[in-house]
Amino acid sequence: MPLSPGPRKLALTAHVGSSVGWVGAVAGFLALAIAGLNSDDAQLARGAYLAMDVTVRFAIMPLALMAVLTGVIQGLGTPWGLLRHYWVVIKLVITIIATVVLVAELDPISEVAGAARATTFGQETMRDERTSLVVHSGGGLVVLLVPTILSIYKPRGLTRYGRRKQRHASTTGRGRSPLKQPISP
Amino acid sequence: MADLRPDPDTPSDDGPGQPGIPRWVKVFVIIGAALLVILVATQFIGDGGHGPGRHGGDGDETPASTEDGDHTPPVDHGP
């Protein structure tokens, strides 16, 4: 189902925007998590966790879902395909896993934010959970950089399915690379 | 005159005779599997975290027997 150039550029813009936005939102979330864990200022810490709850629900989650959706649209609507190239497959797997982990972290984040609403919230309150938020967001940030790098470098490698599709395309004479077009005089 | 610049949105030919999994994919999978093993191990071996061995750090949990007092059933003194 190839997309025409206009919608293709739009889908690409949406995908790049949401993917990079996701990375940026997680970086901001990590900064809040570190501040909340290490700050001696109880008000700042409480504010950080309240902000983290809002950030994850209204920024990170929508961006993640949009990145997955637009990525699938990009895969299905362009010659890259969804399963033909290893870099696309790995990107898809990483993005889906990261989204699943994100959904699993929503409740723990809400719990900490709920505790932060209490004026008795102190440095030792839910210390393990707060440390876990730093670890998860830091690890998530590193993981999310991998699809970004793959998107830029696009390392070579066709899957078995991709080689089959390529063989089929070359025998039917369709899907030739623009580089193989004859040069007109 | 045809534009010879490669189209970045279109895959270039990966070559006809390149069977098998590329080395970078194998390295990726190995690193990913190793990280997964480490992650699963830390969940179960780690000090609390998500595992079932977690003890309430805030001391909010009360033990099963409370200090409410007497739980002996009422004695029926009869008519």
XYZ file of C-alpha atoms in Angstrom:
264
model
C 0.000 0.000 0.000
C 2.518 2.648 -1.113
C 1.857 6.207 -0.030
C 2.072 9.047 -2.530
C 4.854 11.607 -1.885
C 2.675 14.110 -0.007
C 1.220 11.768 2.621
C 4.580 10.009 2.806
C 6.361 13.210 3.823
C 3.575 13.953 6.293
C 3.842 10.500 7.861
C 7.629 10.846 8.030
C 7.362 14.251 9.685
C 4.862 12.911 12.234
C 7.067 9.906 12.943
C 10.298 11.879 13.370
C 8.540 14.532 15.427
C 6.878 12.064 17.791
C 9.959 9.844 18.119
C 12.373 12.653 18.899
C 9.730 14.306 21.068
C 9.467 11.059 23.028
C 13.214 11.110 23.651
C 13.079 14.727 24.771
C 10.127 14.129 27.095
C 11.914 11.202 28.733
C 15.027 13.355 29.192
C 12.890 15.932 30.991
C 11.269 13.178 33.058
C 14.721 11.884 34.040
C 15.789 15.358 35.150
C 12.692 15.593 37.373
C 13.296 12.105 38.778
C 16.890 12.946 39.700
C 15.841 16.261 41.237
C 13.081 14.588 43.216
C 15.395 11.897 44.548
C 18.351 14.106 45.484
C 16.825 17.408 46.490
C 16.857 18.504 50.125
C 13.963 20.821 49.375
C 10.796 18.878 50.166
C 8.585 21.227 48.147
C 10.771 20.898 45.079
C 10.785 17.115 45.391
C 7.016 16.969 45.770
C 6.557 19.269 42.800
C 8.895 17.134 40.715
C 6.865 13.981 41.291
C 3.589 15.728 40.585
C 5.090 17.092 37.363
C 6.354 13.627 36.435
C 2.858 12.177 36.688
C 1.497 14.850 34.362
C 4.428 14.518 31.968
C 4.154 10.778 31.573
C 0.402 10.775 31.017
C 0.043 13.798 28.750
C 3.351 13.967 26.929
C 5.353 10.747 27.026
C 2.488 8.279 26.579
C 0.828 10.064 23.597
C 4.205 10.592 21.913
C 5.117 6.935 22.367
C 1.845 5.709 20.898
C 2.157 8.130 18.012
C 5.722 7.016 17.335
C 4.640 3.384 17.138
C 1.617 4.130 14.964
C 3.426 6.417 12.523
C 6.323 3.980 12.392
C 3.991 1.209 11.281
C 2.396 3.520 8.714
C 5.859 4.451 7.441
C 6.827 0.818 7.173
C 3.721 -0.251 5.355
C 3.539 2.771 3.083
C 7.108 2.939 1.793
C 9.489 0.560 -0.023
C 11.302 -0.002 3.289
C 8.468 -2.218 4.489
C 7.923 -3.338 8.061
C 9.773 -6.650 7.995
C 12.160 -6.418 5.050
C 15.145 -4.730 6.667
C 16.739 -5.688 9.957
C 17.104 -2.093 11.108
C 13.342 -1.560 10.718
C 12.491 -4.805 12.537
C 14.832 -3.986 15.433
C 13.447 -0.446 15.654
C 9.906 -1.811 15.770
C 10.728 -4.363 18.478
C 12.546 -1.816 20.644
C 9.752 0.743 20.300
C 7.052 -1.758 21.215
C 8.993 -3.042 24.236
C 9.668 0.521 25.400
C 5.950 1.337 25.119
C 4.953 -1.763 27.098
C 7.446 -0.890 29.866
C 6.100 2.672 29.862
C 2.529 1.444 30.389
C 3.741 -0.806 33.216
C 5.393 2.195 34.917
C 2.270 4.380 34.942
C 0.937 2.976 38.214
C 4.216 3.238 40.172
C 4.591 6.829 38.989
C 1.050 7.628 40.116
C 1.717 6.036 43.494
C 4.753 8.214 44.104
C 2.890 11.306 42.884
C 0.010 10.432 45.207
C 2.398 10.168 48.143
C 4.014 13.456 47.118
C 0.702 15.241 47.622
C 0.972 14.600 51.358
C 2.816 17.233 53.386
C 4.538 14.419 55.271
C 6.463 13.447 52.107
C 10.142 13.373 53.018
C 13.503 12.278 51.665
C 13.059 8.705 52.872
C 9.475 8.320 51.633
C 9.213 5.578 49.005
C 12.962 5.786 48.410
C 13.117 2.487 46.507
C 10.330 3.448 44.152
C 11.870 6.855 43.520
C 15.235 5.301 42.764
C 13.505 2.894 40.416
C 12.048 5.849 38.504
C 15.548 7.231 37.915
C 16.833 3.842 36.786
C 13.895 3.186 34.485
C 13.881 6.609 32.870
C 17.665 6.637 32.451
C 17.643 3.182 30.930
C 14.675 4.096 28.774
C 16.478 7.135 27.447
C 19.470 5.054 26.397
C 17.207 2.456 24.797
C 15.284 5.116 22.855
C 18.499 6.478 21.371
C 19.052 3.168 19.592
C 16.088 3.508 17.175
C 17.157 7.099 16.545
C 20.647 5.963 15.552
C 19.291 3.131 13.408
C 16.997 5.562 11.577
C 19.918 7.757 10.580
C 22.481 5.111 9.705
C 20.058 2.510 8.266
C 22.616 -0.318 8.391
C 22.330 -2.815 5.585
C 20.772 -6.216 5.905
C 17.689 -7.788 4.369
C 15.628 -10.282 6.299
C 14.687 -13.560 4.663
C 11.300 -12.066 3.909
C 12.964 -8.979 2.436
C 15.217 -11.079 0.181
C 12.161 -12.991 -1.031
C 10.341 -9.746 -1.798
C 13.389 -8.378 -3.575
C 13.715 -11.503 -5.715
C 10.032 -11.294 -6.585
C 10.332 -7.609 -7.480
C 13.356 -8.183 -9.722
C 11.674 -11.038 -11.595
C 8.523 -9.000 -12.175
C 10.525 -5.884 -13.007
C 8.870 -3.743 -10.299
C 10.354 -1.784 -7.397
C 13.667 -0.897 -8.997
C 15.898 1.504 -7.126
C 16.055 4.994 -8.636
C 19.830 4.477 -9.033
C 19.175 1.768 -11.585
C 17.097 4.002 -13.864
C 18.724 4.511 -17.295
C 20.242 7.973 -17.726
C 18.499 9.850 -20.478
C 20.833 11.752 -22.906
C 19.271 15.295 -17.318
C 18.362 12.742 -14.672
C 18.989 13.555 -11.059
C 21.707 11.156 -9.864
C 21.365 11.966 -6.173
C 20.265 8.902 -4.188
C 16.784 9.164 -2.726
C 17.192 8.910 1.052
C 13.610 7.710 1.399
C 14.104 4.694 -0.823
C 16.191 1.659 0.099
C 19.315 1.197 -1.963
C 20.102 -2.257 -3.243
C 21.379 -4.512 -0.482
C 23.111 -6.716 -3.000
C 21.935 -9.957 -4.594
C 24.245 -12.403 -2.819
C 24.082 -11.437 0.837
C 22.403 -14.343 2.585
C 22.385 -14.845 6.336
C 22.144 -12.469 9.228
C 24.527 -9.484 9.173
C 27.136 -9.378 11.913
C 25.789 -6.151 13.416
C 22.380 -7.820 13.930
C 24.004 -10.775 15.709
C 25.949 -8.408 17.987
C 22.748 -6.490 18.667
C 20.804 -9.595 19.573
C 23.576 -10.868 21.849
C 23.832 -7.551 23.693
C 20.046 -7.310 23.946
C 19.764 -10.851 25.302
C 22.538 -10.194 27.841
C 20.803 -7.016 29.044
C 17.529 -8.888 29.342
C 19.141 -11.603 31.447
C 20.755 -8.986 33.704
C 17.416 -7.174 34.025
C 15.491 -10.328 34.928
C 18.223 -11.367 37.372
C 18.179 -8.013 39.159
C 14.392 -8.157 39.486
C 14.585 -11.383 41.439
C 17.954 -11.119 43.160
C 17.904 -7.388 43.884
C 17.211 -5.726 47.214
C 13.434 -5.233 47.091
C 12.502 -3.565 43.820
C 9.616 -5.291 42.103
C 10.185 -8.754 43.490
C 7.911 -10.582 45.904
C 10.525 -10.259 48.657
C 9.903 -6.543 48.987
C 9.206 -5.362 52.505
C 7.212 -2.214 53.087
C 9.806 0.509 53.406
C 7.462 3.027 54.990
C 6.319 0.826 57.834
C 2.763 1.363 56.747
C 1.824 -2.274 56.805
C 0.329 -3.574 60.001
C 0.800 -7.202 61.035
C -2.053 -9.661 60.734
C -2.759 -9.630 64.458
C -3.736 -6.169 65.528
C -3.614 -4.546 68.914
C -7.356 -4.004 68.924
C -7.643 -6.402 71.787
C -9.560 -9.512 72.431
C -10.534 -11.707 69.551
C -11.954 -14.591 71.525
C -15.459 -15.481 70.404
C -18.316 -14.348 72.686
C -19.249 -16.890 75.272
C -22.808 -18.002 75.191
C -23.999 -17.962 78.809
C -27.255 -19.709 77.951
C -30.790 -18.836 79.054
